[in-house]
Short mmCIF file of C-alpha atoms and ligand atoms in Angstrom, two decimals:
data_model
loop_
_atom_site.label_atom_id
_atom_site.label_comp_id
_atom_site.label_asym_id
_atom_site.label_seq_id
_atom_site.Cartn_x
_atom_site.Cartn_y
_atom_site.Cartn_z
CA MET T 1 0.00 0.00 0.00
CA SER T 2 2.56 2.59 -1.02
CA ILE T 3 0.08 5.28 -2.20
CA LEU T 4 -2.42 5.65 0.62
CA PRO T 5 -4.70 8.66 0.06
CA VAL T 6 -6.59 8.35 3.36
CA ALA T 7 -5.54 6.64 6.59
CA TRP T 8 -6.19 6.74 10.32
CA ALA T 9 -3.06 7.97 12.14
CA TYR T 10 -3.47 7.21 15.87
CA ASP T 11 -5.95 10.00 16.73
CA HIS T 12 -6.58 11.78 13.43
CA VAL T 13 -6.81 11.19 9.69
CA ARG T 14 -3.94 11.69 7.26
CA LEU T 15 -4.76 12.60 3.66
CA ILE T 16 -2.56 12.96 0.61
CA ASP T 17 -3.45 16.44 -0.64
CA GLN T 18 -4.54 15.55 -4.19
CA THR T 19 -5.03 19.19 -5.16
CA ARG T 20 -1.24 19.69 -5.04
CA LEU T 21 -0.19 16.72 -7.14
CA PRO T 22 1.90 16.34 -9.21
CA GLN T 23 3.79 19.54 -8.30
CA GLU T 24 4.01 18.58 -4.66
CA PHE T 25 3.46 15.40 -2.64
CA SER T 26 2.23 16.43 0.79
CA TYR T 27 0.03 15.15 3.59
CA VAL T 28 -2.69 17.02 5.44
CA ASP T 29 -3.67 16.03 8.97
CA ILE T 30 -7.41 16.22 9.57
CA ARG T 31 -8.40 16.42 13.24
CA ARG T 32 -11.99 17.72 13.10
CA ALA T 33 -14.91 16.14 11.29
CA MET T 34 -15.89 19.41 9.61
CA ASP T 35 -12.37 19.74 8.19
CA MET T 36 -12.97 16.42 6.43
CA VAL T 37 -16.22 17.84 5.01
CA ARG T 38 -14.16 20.67 3.49
CA ALA T 39 -11.44 18.28 2.29
CA ILE T 40 -14.05 16.27 0.35
CA GLN T 41 -15.69 19.43 -1.03
CA THR T 42 -12.39 20.88 -2.27
CA MET T 43 -11.27 17.49 -3.66
CA MET T 44 -8.21 17.20 -1.44
CA VAL T 45 -9.52 13.64 -1.30
CA ARG T 46 -11.57 12.45 -4.29
CA GLY T 47 -12.56 9.32 -6.23
CA ALA T 48 -15.71 7.43 -5.27
CA PRO T 49 -14.31 4.70 -2.97
CA ALA T 50 -11.82 7.09 -1.34
CA ILE T 51 -14.51 9.62 -0.42
CA GLY T 52 -16.61 6.77 1.01
CA ILE T 53 -13.75 5.86 3.33
CA ALA T 54 -12.95 9.52 4.06
CA ALA T 55 -16.59 10.02 5.09
CA ALA T 56 -16.40 6.97 7.37
CA PHE T 57 -13.29 8.44 9.01
CA ALA T 58 -15.12 11.78 9.36
CA ILE T 59 -17.79 10.02 11.41
CA ALA T 60 -15.03 8.39 13.50
CA LEU T 61 -13.55 11.88 14.09
CA ALA T 62 -16.98 13.23 15.00
CA ALA T 63 -17.24 10.47 17.62
CA GLN T 64 -13.88 11.44 19.14
CA GLU T 65 -14.54 15.19 19.29
CA ILE T 66 -17.83 15.13 21.18
CA ASP T 67 -17.52 15.28 24.96
CA THR T 68 -20.66 13.71 26.40
CA GLU T 69 -21.87 10.68 28.33
CA GLU T 70 -25.37 11.00 26.80
CA ARG T 71 -26.01 8.50 24.01
CA SER T 72 -28.67 10.69 22.35
CA GLU T 73 -26.37 13.73 22.29
CA PHE T 74 -23.55 11.56 20.93
CA LEU T 75 -25.70 10.17 18.12
CA ALA T 76 -27.13 13.62 17.33
CA HIS T 77 -23.60 14.95 16.76
CA LEU T 78 -22.83 12.08 14.37
CA GLU T 79 -26.06 12.83 12.48
CA THR T 80 -25.11 16.52 12.16
CA VAL T 81 -21.74 15.63 10.66
CA ALA T 82 -23.40 13.02 8.42
CA ALA T 83 -25.81 15.67 7.10
CA ALA T 84 -22.91 18.01 6.24
CA LEU T 85 -21.03 15.17 4.52
CA ARG T 86 -24.09 14.31 2.43
CA GLN T 87 -24.09 17.86 1.02
CA THR T 88 -20.51 17.64 -0.28
CA ARG T 89 -20.61 15.59 -3.48
CA PRO T 90 -23.90 14.16 -4.74
CA THR T 91 -22.90 11.68 -7.47
CA ALA T 92 -20.68 8.99 -5.95
CA ILE T 93 -22.89 6.67 -3.94
CA ASN T 94 -19.88 5.39 -1.99
CA LEU T 95 -19.99 8.61 0.06
CA PHE T 96 -23.52 7.79 1.29
CA TRP T 97 -22.59 4.11 1.71
CA GLY T 98 -19.63 4.98 3.97
CA ILE T 99 -21.76 7.29 6.12
CA ASP T 100 -24.56 4.71 6.44
CA GLN T 101 -22.17 1.91 7.40
CA MET T 102 -20.87 4.05 10.27
CA LEU T 103 -24.25 5.34 11.46
CA ASN T 104 -25.65 1.79 11.51
CA VAL T 105 -22.78 0.64 13.73
CA ALA T 106 -23.25 3.67 16.02
CA ARG T 107 -26.99 3.02 16.36
CA GLN T 108 -26.66 -0.73 16.88
CA THR T 109 -23.72 -0.85 19.29
CA VAL T 110 -24.68 -1.01 22.95
CA GLY T 111 -22.28 0.08 25.66
CA PRO T 112 -20.72 3.18 27.19
CA ILE T 113 -19.66 6.10 24.97
CA PRO T 114 -15.87 5.38 25.16
CA PHE T 115 -16.61 1.88 23.84
CA LEU T 116 -18.66 3.34 20.96
CA LYS T 117 -15.85 5.75 20.11
CA GLU T 118 -13.37 2.90 19.84
CA LYS T 119 -15.79 0.76 17.87
CA LEU T 120 -16.30 3.52 15.27
CA VAL T 121 -12.57 3.98 14.69
CA GLU T 122 -12.19 0.21 14.33
CA THR T 123 -15.11 0.08 11.88
CA ALA T 124 -13.72 2.84 9.64
CA GLN T 125 -10.31 1.15 9.63
CA LYS T 126 -11.89 -2.17 8.70
CA LEU T 127 -13.83 -0.53 5.84
CA ALA T 128 -10.53 0.87 4.54
CA VAL T 129 -8.80 -2.54 4.63
CA ASP T 130 -11.83 -4.20 3.00
CA GLU T 131 -11.78 -1.55 0.26
CA TYR T 132 -8.15 -2.36 -0.51
CA ASN T 133 -8.86 -6.11 -0.71
CA THR T 134 -11.93 -5.46 -2.86
CA CYS T 135 -9.79 -3.54 -5.37
CA VAL T 136 -7.20 -6.33 -5.53
CA ALA T 137 -10.05 -8.76 -6.35
CA ILE T 138 -11.40 -6.34 -9.01
CA GLY T 139 -7.90 -6.19 -10.52
CA GLU T 140 -7.67 -9.99 -10.74
CA ASN T 141 -11.21 -10.32 -12.14
CA GLY T 142 -10.51 -7.60 -14.69
CA LEU T 143 -7.30 -9.26 -15.80
CA ALA T 144 -9.25 -12.45 -16.52
CA CYS T 145 -11.62 -10.58 -18.90
CA LEU T 146 -9.00 -8.88 -21.04
CA PRO T 147 -8.66 -10.03 -24.66
CA ALA T 148 -6.47 -13.15 -24.96
CA GLN T 149 -4.46 -11.66 -27.85
CA PRO T 150 -2.01 -10.08 -28.15
CA GLN T 151 -0.05 -11.22 -25.09
CA ARG T 152 0.80 -7.62 -24.24
CA LEU T 153 -2.15 -5.27 -24.51
CA THR T 154 -2.58 -1.57 -24.94
CA LEU T 155 -5.36 -0.31 -22.69
CA MET T 156 -6.99 3.08 -22.31
CA THR T 157 -8.27 4.61 -19.08
CA TYR T 158 -9.98 7.82 -18.06
CA CYS T 159 -9.86 10.12 -15.02
CA ASN T 160 -8.17 8.60 -11.98
CA ALA T 161 -9.56 5.31 -10.75
CA GLY T 162 -6.29 4.31 -9.15
CA ALA T 163 -4.72 4.06 -5.70
CA LEU T 164 -5.50 7.74 -5.08
CA ALA T 165 -9.21 7.25 -5.82
CA THR T 166 -9.55 4.17 -3.61
CA VAL T 167 -7.49 3.10 -0.64
CA GLY T 168 -4.24 2.18 -2.29
CA TYR T 169 -4.81 -0.03 -5.34
CA GLY T 170 -7.50 1.18 -7.71
CA THR T 171 -10.47 -0.14 -9.65
CA ALA T 172 -9.87 0.59 -13.35
CA LEU T 173 -6.19 1.27 -12.67
CA GLY T 174 -6.23 -1.83 -10.47
CA VAL T 175 -7.00 -3.84 -13.63
CA VAL T 176 -4.11 -2.06 -15.38
CA ARG T 177 -1.87 -2.75 -12.37
CA ALA T 178 -2.83 -6.46 -12.40
CA ALA T 179 -2.18 -6.65 -16.17
CA HIS T 180 1.23 -5.04 -15.67
CA ALA T 181 2.10 -7.47 -12.83
CA ALA T 182 1.08 -10.42 -15.07
CA ASP T 183 3.24 -9.11 -17.94
CA ARG T 184 0.11 -8.52 -20.03
CA LEU T 185 0.49 -4.76 -20.36
CA LEU T 186 2.34 -3.09 -23.19
CA GLN T 187 1.03 0.39 -22.52
CA VAL T 188 -1.85 2.29 -20.96
CA TYR T 189 -3.15 5.40 -22.68
CA VAL T 190 -4.20 7.92 -20.04
CA CYS T 191 -6.71 10.58 -21.10
CA GLU T 192 -5.98 13.91 -19.42
CA THR T 193 -9.62 14.38 -18.26
CA ARG T 194 -10.63 18.01 -18.56
CA PRO T 195 -11.43 20.11 -16.62
CA ARG T 196 -9.79 18.89 -13.37
CA LEU T 197 -7.14 16.86 -15.21
CA GLN T 198 -7.27 13.83 -12.90
CA GLY T 199 -5.76 11.72 -15.70
CA ALA T 200 -2.84 14.05 -16.40
CA ARG T 201 -2.22 15.02 -12.78
CA LEU T 202 -3.03 11.85 -10.82
CA THR T 203 -3.15 8.72 -13.01
CA ALA T 204 0.02 9.79 -14.83
CA TRP T 205 1.70 10.43 -11.45
CA GLU T 206 0.72 6.98 -10.18
CA CYS T 207 2.01 5.31 -13.37
CA VAL T 208 5.33 7.12 -13.13
CA GLN T 209 5.65 6.24 -9.40
CA GLU T 210 5.00 2.57 -10.07
CA GLY T 211 6.83 2.13 -13.36
CA ILE T 212 3.64 1.32 -15.30
CA PRO T 213 4.27 2.06 -19.00
CA ALA T 214 1.86 4.88 -19.84
CA THR T 215 1.24 7.52 -22.49
CA LEU T 216 -0.70 10.71 -21.84
CA ILE T 217 -3.13 12.01 -24.46
CA THR T 218 -5.58 14.90 -24.45
CA ASP T 219 -9.21 13.77 -24.36
CA ASN T 220 -9.85 14.62 -28.01
CA MET T 221 -7.07 12.25 -29.16
CA ALA T 222 -8.88 9.10 -27.93
CA GLY T 223 -10.84 8.58 -31.17
CA PHE T 224 -7.71 8.83 -33.32
CA CYS T 225 -5.85 6.32 -31.15
CA MET T 226 -8.76 3.88 -31.59
CA TYR T 227 -8.98 4.56 -35.33
CA GLN T 228 -5.31 3.69 -35.62
CA GLY T 229 -5.96 0.32 -33.97
CA LEU T 230 -3.77 1.12 -30.97
CA ILE T 231 -6.25 0.20 -28.22
CA GLN T 232 -7.41 -3.34 -27.30
CA ALA T 233 -9.69 -2.44 -24.36
CA VAL T 234 -10.92 0.58 -22.38
CA VAL T 235 -11.27 0.32 -18.59
CA VAL T 236 -12.87 3.07 -16.50
CA GLY T 237 -14.25 3.40 -12.96
CA ALA T 238 -17.73 4.41 -11.83
CA ASP T 239 -19.21 6.77 -9.27
CA ARG T 240 -22.64 5.15 -9.27
CA ILE T 241 -24.21 2.24 -11.14
CA ALA T 242 -27.97 2.02 -11.66
CA ARG T 243 -29.92 -1.26 -11.51
CA ASN T 244 -30.10 -1.50 -15.32
CA GLY T 245 -26.31 -1.17 -15.69
CA ASP T 246 -26.17 2.52 -16.69
CA ILE T 247 -23.20 4.16 -14.99
CA ALA T 248 -22.15 7.63 -13.88
CA ASN T 249 -18.46 8.40 -14.20
CA LYS T 250 -16.24 11.40 -14.86
CA ILE T 251 -17.51 13.74 -17.57
CA GLY T 252 -16.25 12.47 -20.92
CA THR T 253 -16.70 8.77 -20.16
CA TYR T 254 -19.85 8.62 -22.32
CA SER T 255 -18.01 9.92 -25.41
CA LEU T 256 -15.24 7.38 -24.86
CA ALA T 257 -17.77 4.53 -24.60
CA ILE T 258 -19.42 5.49 -27.90
CA LEU T 259 -16.02 5.73 -29.57
CA ALA T 260 -15.06 2.30 -28.21
CA GLN T 261 -18.27 0.69 -29.49
CA THR T 262 -17.86 2.30 -32.92
CA HIS T 263 -14.37 0.82 -33.16
CA GLY T 264 -15.38 -2.63 -31.80
CA ILE T 265 -13.24 -2.18 -28.67
CA PRO T 266 -14.48 -3.73 -25.38
CA PHE T 267 -15.44 -1.11 -22.80
CA TYR T 268 -15.21 -2.28 -19.18
CA VAL T 269 -16.37 -0.54 -16.00
CA ALA T 270 -14.49 -1.59 -12.86
CA ALA T 271 -16.15 -0.76 -9.53
CA PRO T 272 -16.90 -2.29 -6.13
CA LEU T 273 -20.39 -3.60 -5.31
CA SER T 274 -20.73 -0.59 -3.00
CA SER T 275 -20.94 1.60 -6.15
CA ILE T 276 -24.23 -0.03 -7.19
CA ASP T 277 -27.37 1.88 -6.26
CA TRP T 278 -30.08 -0.79 -6.18
CA ASN T 279 -32.69 1.88 -5.43
CA ILE T 280 -32.60 3.46 -8.85
CA SER T 281 -33.71 1.83 -12.05
CA ASP T 282 -31.62 3.76 -14.59
CA GLY T 283 -28.96 6.41 -15.07
CA SER T 284 -31.38 9.31 -15.53
CA GLN T 285 -32.04 9.19 -11.77
CA ILE T 286 -28.38 9.67 -10.79
CA PRO T 287 -27.76 13.19 -9.45
CA ILE T 288 -25.00 14.89 -11.44
CA GLU T 289 -22.73 17.27 -9.59
CA GLU T 290 -22.09 20.65 -11.20
CA ARG T 291 -18.90 22.29 -10.03
CA GLU T 292 -17.73 25.90 -10.04
CA ILE T 293 -17.24 27.52 -13.43
CA ASP T 294 -13.68 28.50 -12.55
CA GLU T 295 -12.61 24.92 -13.33
CA VAL T 296 -13.42 25.58 -17.00
CA TYR T 297 -12.56 29.28 -17.08
CA ARG T 298 -8.93 28.92 -16.13
CA ILE T 299 -6.02 26.76 -15.11
CA GLY T 300 -4.42 28.35 -12.05
CA GLU T 301 -3.91 31.99 -12.91
CA ILE T 302 -4.17 31.44 -16.68
CA TRP T 303 -7.52 32.42 -18.23
CA LEU T 304 -8.63 30.07 -21.02
CA THR T 305 -11.51 32.17 -22.25
CA ALA T 306 -12.96 35.64 -22.07
CA PRO T 307 -14.11 36.53 -18.56
CA GLY T 308 -17.90 36.84 -18.68
CA MET T 309 -18.31 33.86 -21.04
CA GLU T 310 -21.14 31.45 -20.06
CA VAL T 311 -19.82 28.11 -18.78
CA PHE T 312 -21.45 24.72 -18.11
CA ASN T 313 -19.46 22.39 -15.85
CA PRO T 314 -21.10 19.03 -15.07
CA ALA T 315 -18.53 16.84 -13.25
CA PHE T 316 -19.98 13.49 -14.39
CA ASP T 317 -21.96 11.98 -17.25
CA ILE T 318 -24.09 8.90 -17.75
CA THR T 319 -22.97 6.04 -19.96
CA PRO T 320 -25.97 3.90 -20.95
CA ALA T 321 -25.61 0.15 -20.33
CA ARG T 322 -25.76 -0.63 -24.08
CA TYR T 323 -22.24 0.78 -24.53
CA ILE T 324 -20.73 -1.28 -21.71
CA THR T 325 -19.20 -4.70 -22.38
CA GLY T 326 -18.97 -5.72 -18.74
CA ILE T 327 -19.04 -4.49 -15.17
CA ILE T 328 -16.12 -5.86 -13.17
CA THR T 329 -16.65 -6.14 -9.42
CA GLU T 330 -15.01 -8.10 -6.61
CA GLN T 331 -17.50 -10.88 -7.48
CA GLY T 332 -16.37 -11.19 -11.10
CA MET T 333 -17.51 -9.65 -14.39
CA VAL T 334 -21.14 -9.43 -15.50
CA PRO T 335 -22.63 -7.87 -18.63
CA PRO T 336 -24.66 -4.84 -17.49
CA ASP T 337 -28.01 -6.53 -18.26
CA GLN T 338 -27.04 -9.31 -15.82
CA LEU T 339 -26.23 -6.93 -12.95
CA HIS T 340 -29.27 -8.14 -10.97
CA ARG T 341 -27.43 -11.46 -10.45
CA LEU T 342 -25.19 -9.63 -7.96
CA GLN T 343 -28.01 -8.21 -5.84
CA ALA T 344 -28.34 -11.21 -3.55
O1 MRU S 1 -14.45 14.07 -9.37
P1 MRU S 1 -13.64 12.90 -8.95
O2 MRU S 1 -12.17 13.07 -9.17
O3 MRU S 1 -13.97 12.43 -7.56
O4 MRU S 1 -14.13 11.76 -9.95
C1 MRU S 1 -13.55 10.50 -9.93
C2 MRU S 1 -14.07 9.59 -10.97
O5 MRU S 1 -14.95 9.93 -11.73
C3 MRU S 1 -13.55 8.20 -10.96
O6 MRU S 1 -13.47 7.68 -12.27
C4 MRU S 1 -14.53 7.34 -10.16
O7 MRU S 1 -14.71 7.92 -8.91
C5 MRU S 1 -14.07 5.98 -9.99
S1 MRU S 1 -12.75 5.97 -8.80
C6 MRU S 1 -12.25 4.43 -8.42
#
């Protein structure tokens, strides 16, 4: 677990500050639950599984910071923090999953408050370890689905669904990692992922750190790479999966899926079972986060357009199930129309 974006450090949480990568690798120590709310909002920690775990740790922090012997007051404080967390990022269901796991444990555990406090830290830590193991299983299952020929494949990925987006391994990049470890990877093409550049800033950084052979392209080069026959499979992550197999992922995923289908290239979505929202029937019901227009207006201090220009900045899009070859989870790969087989 060399790249660990979120971890419990004795009495607080330590985050890799993902807003500073790749210029600077630095940690931020989070000691108050509301500071974690801000860290999620500002994308210091981001990626669906990672924000689920960060939210779980925020509830653990909330438990430590409240000084009371009253169970009702204790639970009320956790609920207040949970409500603030729920307002941070609406699309990734893992955020809500992490919060619910923790609140269920808090409500169901009997015993004195100090015991509850300990139990909540233990629970968040266990969720983090489970998340890592889940990603390793996704990597292995993904490796098994990749085309048999050629021996060494060229893959394409989008955004960052790597160690930084999970708890140290990755979903889509976990499949790439597993292919590399099995000597089945020639190259991964990394799309830069406008406007926040998670591909260029984060996935590229991970590949360089780990010696994974990778090539960076701008998003509009993906079609040409496919046209040239360079790509054997596309693997992306997901922020939420609907019951019918439609998925929400980083804005631009939909275009990539259509391109892949047009070129006869398999398009895989790698995500843990906790990314499936069994309560919604299709992608149209997934809430799509819109972020501040500054992300499109400029990069740092450099303006990319005329100030005053209208800007639309949805952070995610929906890829309909018909463009997806398979959904790879810790339970194996299923075609999207067979997703219901995983519900039990
Ligand atoms: O806005 P972000 O950076 O949190 O978006 C991340 C993505 O869209 C990832 O592809 C997705 O969360 C899968 S991460 C394993």
